[in-house]
XYZ file of C-alpha atoms in Angstrom:
694
model
C 41.967 -53.161 2.840
C 42.952 -56.452 1.208
C 43.218 -54.816 -2.213
C 45.328 -51.974 -0.791
C 47.665 -54.433 0.899
C 48.049 -56.413 -2.303
C 48.780 -53.217 -4.225
C 51.388 -52.200 -1.650
C 52.965 -55.658 -1.814
C 53.034 -55.550 -5.642
C 54.575 -52.072 -5.624
C 57.244 -53.201 -3.155
C 58.036 -56.226 -5.318
C 58.394 -53.952 -8.337
C 60.736 -51.664 -6.399
C 62.771 -54.640 -5.196
C 62.963 -55.957 -8.739
C 64.165 -52.636 -10.084
C 66.716 -52.368 -7.301
C 67.956 -55.909 -7.960
C 68.181 -55.130 -11.670
C 70.241 -52.033 -10.916
C 72.505 -54.050 -8.607
C 72.965 -56.650 -11.334
C 73.934 -53.978 -13.828
C 76.292 -52.357 -11.341
C 77.885 -55.696 -10.514
C 78.438 -56.297 -14.204
C 81.192 -53.666 -14.194
C 81.910 -51.724 -17.352
C 79.061 -51.426 -19.799
C 76.328 -51.611 -17.152
C 73.016 -50.692 -18.712
C 74.257 -51.904 -22.104
C 74.104 -55.622 -21.400
C 71.688 -56.107 -24.297
C 74.190 -54.633 -26.772
C 76.514 -57.196 -28.299
C 79.793 -55.610 -29.308
C 79.740 -56.937 -32.845
C 78.972 -55.380 -36.212
C 79.785 -57.528 -39.240
C 79.339 -54.633 -41.675
C 81.852 -52.557 -39.681
C 84.419 -55.385 -39.741
C 83.880 -56.061 -43.430
C 84.195 -52.374 -44.329
C 87.423 -51.697 -42.475
C 88.965 -55.009 -43.526
C 88.487 -53.962 -47.143
C 89.795 -50.426 -46.602
C 93.008 -51.750 -45.004
C 93.405 -48.840 -42.572
C 94.733 -51.382 -40.038
C 98.189 -52.886 -40.704
C 98.203 -56.419 -42.030
C 97.972 -59.039 -39.306
C 96.654 -56.596 -36.667
C 92.926 -56.567 -37.414
C 91.977 -59.048 -34.696
C 94.002 -57.079 -32.162
C 92.281 -53.911 -33.398
C 88.813 -55.426 -32.900
C 89.699 -56.809 -29.463
C 90.809 -53.350 -28.372
C 87.552 -51.825 -29.689
C 85.597 -54.191 -27.416
C 87.588 -53.298 -24.308
C 86.600 -50.446 -21.954
C 88.368 -47.149 -22.544
C 90.902 -46.198 -19.846
C 89.982 -43.207 -17.707
C 92.246 -40.247 -18.450
C 92.718 -36.851 -16.813
C 94.643 -33.737 -17.741
C 96.071 -31.367 -15.146
C 95.385 -27.707 -15.908
C 98.578 -26.549 -17.548
C 98.806 -22.920 -16.454
C 98.328 -23.468 -12.721
C 102.032 -24.029 -12.058
C 102.012 -27.827 -11.969
C 104.767 -30.201 -13.122
C 105.163 -31.030 -16.793
C 103.520 -34.455 -16.522
C 100.097 -33.020 -17.306
C 98.198 -36.058 -18.624
C 97.529 -39.250 -16.650
C 95.601 -42.405 -17.365
C 94.556 -45.540 -15.575
C 93.423 -48.819 -17.046
C 90.353 -48.640 -14.833
C 87.145 -47.736 -16.635
C 85.028 -44.731 -15.706
C 82.352 -47.104 -14.399
C 84.728 -48.766 -11.952
C 86.034 -45.388 -10.764
C 82.483 -44.301 -9.969
C 81.310 -47.472 -8.254
C 84.235 -49.091 -6.472
C 84.224 -48.461 -2.677
C 88.011 -48.858 -2.691
C 88.304 -45.892 -5.040
C 85.786 -43.627 -3.309
C 88.443 -41.177 -2.129
C 90.023 -41.039 -5.545
C 86.657 -40.469 -7.203
C 85.868 -37.619 -4.793
C 89.237 -36.133 -5.645
C 88.515 -36.327 -9.375
C 85.065 -34.750 -9.034
C 86.110 -31.835 -6.821
C 89.301 -31.062 -8.729
C 87.403 -31.161 -12.024
C 84.747 -28.782 -10.725
C 87.380 -26.348 -9.476
C 89.118 -26.357 -12.862
C 92.373 -27.944 -11.732
C 91.959 -31.072 -13.816
C 89.858 -32.059 -16.822
C 88.567 -35.550 -17.405
C 89.320 -35.812 -21.098
C 89.930 -38.707 -23.457
C 93.598 -39.031 -24.404
C 93.159 -38.661 -28.179
C 90.969 -35.596 -27.615
C 94.031 -33.786 -26.225
C 95.907 -34.063 -29.538
C 94.288 -31.321 -31.723
C 94.982 -28.388 -29.335
C 98.585 -29.529 -28.966
C 99.057 -29.523 -32.733
C 97.716 -25.975 -32.995
C 100.866 -24.702 -31.229
C 99.042 -21.944 -29.350
C 100.826 -18.756 -28.289
C 99.411 -16.117 -25.879
C 98.799 -13.550 -28.625
C 96.796 -15.854 -30.892
C 93.191 -15.212 -31.885
C 91.572 -18.644 -31.768
C 88.269 -19.992 -33.100
C 86.870 -23.318 -31.873
C 84.184 -24.012 -34.469
C 82.310 -26.973 -32.954
C 83.325 -26.622 -29.335
C 80.788 -28.356 -27.071
C 81.067 -29.995 -24.623
C 84.307 -28.071 -24.174
C 87.252 -30.217 -23.068
C 89.341 -29.074 -26.049
C 88.195 -25.479 -25.485
C 89.460 -25.668 -21.909
C 92.792 -26.912 -23.230
C 92.986 -23.951 -25.636
C 92.302 -21.501 -22.799
C 95.014 -23.095 -20.679
C 97.545 -22.772 -23.471
C 96.589 -19.127 -23.984
C 97.339 -18.494 -20.284
C 100.681 -20.280 -20.299
C 102.179 -17.305 -18.425
C 100.158 -16.917 -15.222
C 101.843 -13.580 -14.526
C 99.970 -12.026 -17.467
C 96.306 -11.558 -16.429
C 95.194 -10.437 -19.913
C 96.920 -12.272 -22.774
C 96.611 -10.494 -26.102
C 94.881 -13.478 -27.624
C 91.425 -14.927 -27.032
C 89.254 -17.968 -27.720
C 85.866 -17.726 -29.417
C 84.121 -21.042 -28.772
C 81.119 -21.781 -30.968
C 78.466 -24.464 -31.073
C 75.310 -24.804 -33.142
C 73.303 -26.364 -30.297
C 72.021 -23.753 -27.859
C 71.705 -26.171 -24.950
C 75.187 -27.584 -25.507
C 76.510 -24.031 -25.425
C 75.709 -23.989 -21.715
C 77.804 -27.128 -21.189
C 80.522 -25.181 -22.941
C 80.022 -22.222 -20.593
C 80.304 -24.541 -17.581
C 83.599 -25.960 -18.862
C 85.028 -22.536 -19.623
C 83.917 -20.940 -16.342
C 85.990 -23.446 -14.367
C 89.109 -21.759 -15.727
C 88.116 -18.184 -14.809
C 89.530 -16.609 -17.955
C 88.688 -13.097 -19.225
C 89.721 -14.225 -22.716
C 86.910 -16.640 -23.666
C 83.626 -15.938 -25.423
C 80.946 -18.559 -26.133
C 78.759 -17.989 -29.196
C 75.862 -19.898 -30.764
C 76.018 -20.296 -34.561
C 75.936 -22.878 -37.313
C 79.664 -23.457 -37.848
C 79.210 -23.774 -41.612
C 77.926 -20.193 -41.782
C 79.556 -18.611 -38.745
C 79.656 -14.862 -39.453
C 82.775 -13.004 -40.426
C 83.649 -10.560 -37.658
C 85.197 -7.091 -37.657
C 87.359 -5.225 -35.184
C 89.113 -1.878 -34.779
C 92.772 -1.911 -35.716
C 94.893 1.226 -35.746
C 91.809 3.406 -35.887
C 90.091 1.668 -38.777
C 87.731 -1.230 -39.276
C 89.269 -4.492 -40.347
C 88.135 -8.075 -40.914
C 89.004 -10.476 -38.101
C 91.091 -13.414 -39.281
C 92.041 -16.091 -36.762
C 95.612 -17.233 -36.123
C 94.454 -20.690 -35.053
C 91.253 -22.608 -35.781
C 90.134 -25.891 -34.277
C 87.755 -27.642 -36.667
C 86.626 -30.716 -34.726
C 83.600 -31.510 -36.863
C 80.468 -33.587 -36.136
C 81.177 -37.152 -37.213
C 79.871 -40.707 -37.154
C 82.004 -41.412 -34.078
C 82.999 -44.977 -34.851
C 86.305 -44.336 -33.105
C 84.389 -43.968 -29.820
C 82.949 -47.484 -29.647
C 84.978 -48.206 -26.521
C 82.992 -45.643 -24.526
C 79.822 -45.156 -26.629
C 78.604 -48.722 -26.734
C 75.448 -48.008 -28.740
C 77.586 -47.164 -31.800
C 78.048 -50.917 -32.225
C 74.430 -51.471 -33.179
C 73.829 -48.117 -34.915
C 76.877 -48.018 -37.173
C 76.341 -48.036 -40.943
C 78.293 -46.477 -43.804
C 75.381 -44.135 -44.519
C 76.317 -42.078 -41.424
C 79.543 -40.981 -43.087
C 77.864 -40.336 -46.429
C 75.331 -38.047 -44.780
C 77.941 -36.071 -42.809
C 80.553 -35.625 -45.539
C 78.952 -32.536 -47.090
C 78.481 -30.776 -43.756
C 82.062 -31.539 -42.772
C 83.366 -29.935 -45.975
C 81.175 -26.857 -45.530
C 82.394 -26.352 -41.964
C 86.025 -26.856 -42.970
C 85.689 -24.432 -45.906
C 84.190 -21.786 -43.646
C 87.084 -22.350 -41.273
C 89.862 -21.846 -43.822
C 88.059 -18.770 -45.156
C 88.437 -17.148 -41.748
C 91.987 -18.355 -41.132
C 94.762 -15.757 -41.371
C 97.500 -16.290 -43.930
C 100.260 -18.084 -42.037
C 97.737 -19.518 -39.588
C 97.071 -23.169 -38.718
C 93.793 -25.054 -38.751
C 93.519 -28.506 -37.228
C 90.790 -30.692 -38.719
C 89.818 -33.659 -36.568
C 87.175 -36.342 -36.152
C 86.638 -39.298 -33.861
C 85.851 -41.355 -36.947
C 88.164 -43.800 -38.714
C 86.309 -43.476 -42.020
C 88.268 -41.893 -44.910
C 85.003 -40.441 -46.276
C 84.982 -38.147 -43.231
C 88.754 -37.845 -43.022
C 91.098 -37.902 -46.040
C 88.246 -37.203 -48.485
C 87.426 -33.921 -46.717
C 91.103 -32.902 -46.575
C 91.563 -33.740 -50.268
C 88.523 -31.642 -51.216
C 89.887 -28.689 -49.229
C 93.335 -28.948 -50.775
C 91.984 -29.276 -54.305
C 89.747 -26.237 -54.070
C 92.426 -24.142 -52.335
C 94.566 -24.166 -55.501
C 97.744 -24.119 -53.434
C 96.506 -21.737 -50.733
C 96.537 -24.584 -48.197
C 99.312 -26.985 -47.313
C 99.054 -30.176 -45.298
C 101.716 -29.864 -42.598
C 103.875 -32.686 -41.266
C 102.904 -32.626 -37.578
C 104.778 -35.778 -36.541
C 107.717 -33.841 -34.966
C 105.271 -31.979 -32.695
C 104.241 -35.188 -30.886
C 107.248 -37.502 -31.226
C 105.882 -40.169 -28.871
C 102.543 -40.543 -30.631
C 101.883 -43.828 -32.424
C 99.749 -43.278 -35.506
C 99.103 -44.552 -39.017
C 99.802 -42.160 -41.905
C 96.874 -41.008 -44.007
C 95.829 -43.213 -46.905
C 95.724 -42.203 -50.572
C 93.390 -44.905 -51.874
C 89.961 -45.838 -50.591
C 86.566 -46.868 -51.847
C 83.010 -46.324 -50.779
C 80.358 -48.758 -49.580
C 76.611 -48.215 -49.266
C 74.680 -49.505 -46.279
C 73.459 -52.344 -48.490
C 77.071 -53.452 -48.969
C 77.587 -52.216 -52.538
C 81.089 -50.887 -53.322
C 82.130 -47.999 -55.568
C 85.767 -47.137 -56.239
C 85.205 -44.272 -58.672
C 82.641 -41.493 -59.140
C 82.129 -42.506 -62.769
C 80.752 -45.867 -61.626
C 78.070 -44.342 -59.387
C 74.589 -44.578 -60.966
C 72.623 -41.346 -61.373
C 70.039 -42.563 -58.879
C 72.749 -42.476 -56.192
C 74.054 -38.976 -56.949
C 72.096 -37.348 -54.149
C 73.731 -39.612 -51.550
C 77.172 -40.078 -53.091
C 79.248 -37.087 -54.219
C 82.478 -36.852 -56.236
C 84.388 -35.336 -53.290
C 84.001 -38.638 -51.452
C 86.544 -40.320 -53.735
C 90.333 -39.881 -53.969
C 91.583 -37.490 -56.674
C 92.062 -39.349 -59.958
C 95.089 -37.329 -61.106
C 98.171 -39.156 -59.687
C 100.349 -36.032 -59.708
C 97.715 -33.941 -57.929
C 97.197 -36.714 -55.377
C 100.931 -36.977 -54.686
C 101.246 -33.217 -54.223
C 98.542 -33.278 -51.557
C 100.759 -35.410 -49.280
C 97.736 -37.062 -47.650
C 100.136 -39.385 -45.828
C 100.763 -36.432 -43.479
C 97.312 -36.993 -41.989
C 97.354 -38.998 -38.755
C 95.000 -41.842 -37.864
C 95.206 -43.125 -34.274
C 94.145 -46.750 -33.854
C 92.893 -48.006 -30.460
C 95.203 -51.003 -30.106
C 98.440 -49.062 -30.655
C 98.334 -47.005 -27.448
C 95.179 -48.207 -25.676
C 93.118 -45.184 -26.735
C 90.030 -44.346 -28.729
C 90.141 -44.065 -32.503
C 90.876 -40.624 -33.949
C 91.868 -38.711 -37.079
C 93.719 -35.409 -37.251
C 95.246 -33.246 -39.976
C 97.076 -29.904 -39.723
C 96.523 -27.334 -42.477
C 98.662 -24.222 -42.937
C 97.300 -21.309 -44.976
C 99.940 -20.024 -47.401
C 97.766 -17.506 -49.284
C 94.152 -16.257 -49.385
C 91.622 -18.745 -50.703
C 91.013 -18.318 -54.451
C 87.604 -16.741 -53.933
C 89.002 -14.380 -51.263
C 91.873 -12.955 -53.286
C 91.838 -9.163 -53.779
C 91.276 -9.302 -57.535
C 87.731 -8.014 -57.594
C 86.162 -11.389 -56.848
C 83.524 -11.847 -54.164
C 84.396 -11.752 -50.479
C 83.241 -15.314 -49.955
C 83.202 -18.533 -51.911
C 80.556 -18.893 -54.599
C 77.767 -21.334 -53.885
C 79.496 -23.896 -56.088
C 82.817 -23.526 -54.243
C 82.826 -27.169 -53.186
C 82.507 -29.391 -56.219
C 79.338 -31.395 -56.278
C 77.863 -29.743 -53.201
C 74.345 -28.501 -53.745
C 73.318 -25.282 -52.008
C 71.924 -25.993 -48.587
C 71.066 -24.183 -45.411
C 74.285 -23.278 -43.648
C 76.443 -23.256 -46.825
C 79.674 -21.393 -46.064
C 79.202 -19.298 -49.174
C 76.281 -17.349 -47.708
C 77.452 -13.725 -47.981
C 78.123 -11.758 -44.826
C 75.447 -9.315 -43.773
C 76.311 -5.875 -45.198
C 77.048 -2.559 -43.556
C 77.330 -3.641 -39.958
C 80.497 -1.713 -39.247
C 79.159 0.884 -36.868
C 79.976 0.523 -33.176
C 77.010 -0.180 -30.963
C 75.986 2.987 -29.129
C 76.374 3.400 -25.377
C 78.889 0.549 -25.197
C 76.008 -1.934 -25.161
C 76.306 -5.302 -26.845
C 73.354 -7.639 -26.939
C 71.899 -10.494 -28.940
C 71.228 -9.691 -32.601
C 67.744 -8.380 -33.485
C 65.322 -11.183 -34.316
C 64.581 -9.797 -37.782
C 68.216 -10.058 -38.851
C 69.003 -13.473 -37.430
C 66.956 -16.373 -36.182
C 67.456 -16.884 -32.472
C 67.063 -20.181 -30.692
C 67.148 -21.008 -27.007
C 67.186 -18.533 -24.170
C 67.293 -14.778 -24.643
C 70.598 -13.541 -23.308
C 71.081 -10.407 -21.206
C 73.017 -7.601 -22.901
C 76.699 -6.912 -22.338
C 77.100 -3.330 -21.115
C 80.605 -1.908 -20.833
C 81.200 0.733 -18.191
C 82.737 4.088 -19.046
C 85.868 5.371 -17.308
C 83.852 8.053 -15.478
C 81.153 5.665 -14.238
C 80.298 6.631 -10.620
C 80.713 2.997 -9.612
C 84.517 3.236 -9.900
C 85.700 5.897 -7.365
C 84.708 3.975 -4.198
C 86.125 0.718 -5.637
C 89.318 2.489 -6.671
C 89.777 4.061 -3.247
C 88.845 0.974 -1.201
C 91.193 -1.429 -3.003
C 93.746 1.225 -4.051
C 93.647 0.035 -7.651
C 96.766 0.856 -9.661
C 96.456 3.619 -12.291
C 96.785 1.107 -15.141
C 93.641 -0.781 -14.095
C 91.668 -1.230 -17.371
C 88.290 0.257 -16.429
C 87.026 0.011 -19.988
C 87.270 -3.790 -19.794
C 84.638 -3.949 -17.027
C 81.091 -4.864 -18.014
C 77.770 -5.749 -16.472
C 74.761 -7.666 -17.789
C 72.127 -4.961 -17.310
C 71.626 -1.291 -18.080
C 68.698 -0.857 -15.699
C 68.709 -0.825 -11.905
C 71.668 -1.541 -9.664
C 74.607 -3.395 -11.084
C 74.823 -6.621 -9.086
C 77.822 -8.295 -10.727
C 80.839 -6.830 -12.498
C 82.788 -8.834 -15.058
C 86.031 -8.291 -16.956
C 87.106 -9.245 -20.450
C 90.372 -8.676 -22.245
C 90.817 -5.546 -24.354
C 90.734 -7.641 -27.529
C 87.442 -9.345 -26.658
C 85.941 -5.956 -25.799
C 86.934 -4.850 -29.288
C 85.196 -7.882 -30.820
C 82.043 -7.443 -28.734
C 81.579 -3.767 -29.503
C 82.039 -4.216 -33.242
C 79.900 -7.310 -33.814
C 76.832 -7.178 -31.602
C 74.585 -7.283 -34.674
C 76.369 -10.347 -36.037
C 76.842 -12.662 -33.087
C 74.663 -14.443 -30.614
C 76.901 -14.298 -27.550
C 76.010 -16.777 -24.821
C 78.661 -15.839 -22.277
C 81.901 -13.952 -21.841
C 83.990 -12.412 -19.089
C 85.042 -13.480 -15.612
C 83.207 -12.208 -12.520
C 85.462 -9.930 -10.459
C 83.116 -8.126 -8.033
C 79.704 -8.851 -6.500
C 77.485 -6.275 -4.853
C 77.251 -6.742 -1.097
C 73.937 -5.469 0.237
C 75.363 -3.682 3.269
C 78.859 -3.100 1.932
C 78.533 0.645 1.448
C 78.801 1.242 5.191
C 82.332 -0.206 5.031
C 83.410 2.031 2.161
C 82.657 -0.113 -0.872
C 79.485 -1.762 -2.105
C 81.363 -4.477 -4.004
C 83.200 -7.437 -2.542
C 85.814 -9.421 -4.423
C 84.768 -12.600 -6.241
C 87.062 -15.639 -6.050
C 86.455 -16.400 -9.746
C 88.271 -13.252 -10.783
C 90.840 -12.952 -8.022
C 93.821 -13.816 -10.225
C 92.616 -11.355 -12.873
C 92.259 -8.519 -10.342
C 95.174 -9.118 -8.003
C 97.872 -7.512 -10.180
C 95.982 -4.221 -9.782
C 95.029 -4.382 -6.075
C 97.419 -2.574 -3.714
C 95.404 -2.500 -0.483
C 93.209 -4.802 1.637
C 95.830 -7.590 1.415
C 96.763 -9.870 4.328
C 99.782 -12.119 3.892
C 99.161 -15.530 5.431
C 101.141 -18.700 6.142
C 100.279 -22.380 5.607
C 98.729 -22.732 9.071
C 96.549 -19.679 8.385
C 95.348 -21.304 5.163
C 94.304 -24.395 7.118
C 92.404 -22.314 9.683
C 90.644 -20.160 7.100
C 89.524 -23.094 4.958
C 88.415 -25.445 7.735
C 86.602 -23.021 10.036
C 83.566 -21.035 9.063
C 84.236 -17.747 10.860
C 87.413 -18.084 12.919
C 88.252 -15.346 15.385
C 91.116 -13.075 14.347
C 93.195 -14.502 17.184
C 93.157 -17.901 15.425
C 95.527 -16.488 12.805
C 99.284 -16.443 13.271
C 100.772 -13.367 14.903
C 101.849 -11.765 11.632
C 98.502 -12.189 9.872
C 96.639 -11.219 13.059
C 98.533 -7.918 13.303
C 97.863 -7.152 9.629
C 94.158 -7.884 10.033
C 93.830 -5.619 13.086
C 95.018 -2.672 10.990
C 92.258 -3.137 8.418
C 88.661 -2.034 8.674
C 85.749 -4.328 7.996
C 85.057 -5.427 4.460
C 86.375 -7.477 1.560
C 90.049 -8.539 1.625
C 92.654 -10.584 -0.240
C 94.286 -13.405 1.742
C 97.624 -14.067 0.082
C 100.006 -16.966 0.605
C 103.464 -16.583 -0.938
C 105.716 -19.653 -1.148
C 108.885 -19.953 0.873
C 111.555 -21.523 -1.383
C 113.352 -22.768 1.739
C 110.318 -24.731 2.946
C 109.994 -27.424 0.304
C 107.248 -29.210 2.251
C 104.931 -26.217 1.788
C 103.136 -25.381 -1.492
C 105.523 -23.776 -3.943
C 102.935 -21.701 -5.790
C 101.147 -18.521 -4.622
C 97.555 -18.718 -3.392
C 95.092 -15.806 -3.400
C 91.814 -16.188 -1.525
C 88.888 -13.791 -1.307
C 87.975 -13.030 2.280
C 85.970 -10.827 4.604
C 87.322 -9.023 7.653
C 84.537 -8.912 10.206
C 84.378 -7.132 13.540
C 86.237 -9.820 15.486
C 86.518 -12.638 12.957
C 87.692 -13.349 9.458
C 86.554 -15.757 6.785
C 87.434 -16.972 3.307
C 84.933 -16.755 0.456
C 86.012 -19.792 -1.541
C 83.756 -22.267 -3.374
C 83.636 -25.717 -1.803
C 85.645 -27.619 -4.413
C 88.302 -24.936 -4.528
C 88.554 -25.196 -0.721
C 89.148 -28.901 -1.043
C 91.880 -28.254 -3.582
C 93.788 -25.788 -1.418
C 93.411 -27.996 1.656
C 94.986 -30.865 -0.237
C 97.812 -28.561 -1.245
C 98.608 -27.750 2.396
C 98.504 -31.403 3.450
C 95.035 -31.653 5.003
C 93.262 -34.950 4.386
C 89.879 -34.125 2.854
C 87.327 -36.889 2.705
C 83.739 -37.529 3.669
C 81.685 -40.662 3.366
C 78.326 -40.679 1.644
C 76.582 -39.687 4.883
C 78.987 -36.799 5.490
C 80.252 -38.453 8.674
C 83.570 -39.487 10.162
C 84.512 -43.133 9.984
C 83.496 -43.513 13.647
C 79.984 -42.295 12.803
C 80.179 -38.932 14.538
C 79.321 -35.771 12.618
C 81.882 -33.040 12.094
C 81.232 -29.956 14.242
C 82.887 -26.662 13.392
C 83.487 -23.726 15.731
C 81.767 -20.640 14.419
C 81.563 -17.042 15.502
C 78.307 -15.869 14.035
C 77.798 -12.691 15.978
C 80.155 -10.628 13.858
C 79.240 -11.502 10.278
C 78.125 -7.896 9.807
C 77.617 -6.917 6.219
C 77.447 -10.512 5.004
C 74.187 -11.999 3.858
C 73.669 -15.672 4.655
C 73.612 -16.558 0.961
C 77.384 -16.112 0.799
C 78.153 -18.757 3.434
C 79.669 -21.933 2.039
C 79.599 -25.333 3.635
C 82.769 -26.485 5.370
C 84.026 -29.894 4.242
C 84.796 -32.759 6.541
C 88.527 -32.952 7.092
C 90.995 -34.825 9.237
C 94.171 -32.844 9.771
C 95.739 -35.712 11.688
C 95.305 -38.283 8.939
C 98.639 -39.546 7.690
C 97.717 -42.068 5.000
C 99.008 -41.433 1.503
C 96.990 -42.397 -1.545
C 96.503 -41.582 -5.206
C 95.454 -38.002 -4.402
C 98.876 -37.107 -3.081
C 100.557 -38.919 -5.944
C 98.650 -36.922 -8.522
C 98.779 -33.469 -6.972
C 102.374 -33.892 -5.894
């Protein structure tokens, strides 16, 4: 017994010690968990002092800013009818936002609004590349290295700039080489509920060339806009990624330079003439920045032009690109010219890492049009961005009998390697997949990594699943049935998804070429007992704004007070609704419904944007099928204070109790019930939530 007691005492002491250590780290504020990392790197300071990328007399200020915590920044989803002030920042660090009891409400707001897709927590400089792409709704867009997806989300938002158009003509194909990171990308994209996004899993430097049907014939797909945000050493992120301080060496840039060129070359190959490609890194190093741009411009032989993007962001403070730089090894040895590099170093150092030696050629490149953002100028991270416009086909793509892709030696000094952009496209894959089925490519034709994905099966116009759906919801004649797909061709279809017509075209013509991770927005879910009410499929909130333009029945118009009732009570009786909504509901049979709020321009205190909620009309009650975080969002919009402490209790310690009517949830399985948040409709205090959501 004595030994057991001693062991228990020792274990408790260890637990107490760990807890005290955690408290000490938490109390330390920003950088907790990194206390052993000293924010100094003499090689870094020496390197950038010599390169003179920082204006004279500002280097100390630059280094002080690099050691400070990065401000937390958020971006409001641009197509959800918010004001124009879409980006906000606070000088508080992310750590303080998470841990401070005074900011608990604000942090809950940030988490729930992020999950529901209404805001994105994105670094300020990361917002720049999508803005410089100048997206229009008809653009075909490729995001080459997309994970974790904050820029991808921004691209989707810009594509949907007109919320009255459920299916823009354009689309976003978001790619990442890492299979697991692709699922982070899917999570980001799904928040926005767009039918115009497809996530694929490929090496960006050899991403396949796609085909699509155009005017009855096969054609090569060229993108109007390409975001080429390449893997980089990340020394511009030291303010948030503290471990870069101790890991940084110049060899990181030397190792990445070749890959960055290969990815960028593959990007411009697939860019349409007249299109724009934005190349960006979160590195300050010219080896990863201007050197890559110079190599692209030189090999393009005039096909590419470096655009002056400064008028597009007039308030942005940046340093122009540099035209002279030198290279340093991790041992501290400098080289200013390729001719001075010993043969023994030729495998690590390549000629494309140096500035062009021809003064006239260098001047014509206009490298000063590149933009380098320094942390101390606007209290941001470090960043580099350049905008390329394609004026003509690349030399190796010109229709003069030459090959369809660049030769292996297309990039001077680059040795052939796995993932070289010059790998020819797989031949003779122009036939459409039979039976409207798209799935992952066969393993013999392409190596597959990660999880095996379910196929994408498009429904035909005469599929027997449609007539009851059409009749129940009175779908308009222009409803695009061919855009509906499911993820199985065996057994009952449990979920129905929709994609845009253009993405359907891409899917059907490239199933042998692409590994598709995810596409489409869920619009209907099978309800086990729904057939007895006339339709086996209930509406899904994710796809409500995609479907609503086509639905002409099963709609109940509601007011602000109805919204409050529906989102704060689990199964309110029909009589809880206002008279108008109550009378509409009584005329409908049981089953899935749309609950629609339309703004009253005369009532400026009420939300001035429409709200569509999925619901269910029961025998004597009604309920909204809305995910928890989306509920919180709409409740904030109608002025209901939404907050719960960490125990889910009121401030006075009592637990929230909701009235429910459970006897008439006929046709609804328990799995569809969502938890009701704690709320206080009488609360009158105003805080940062109201300031931000306006």
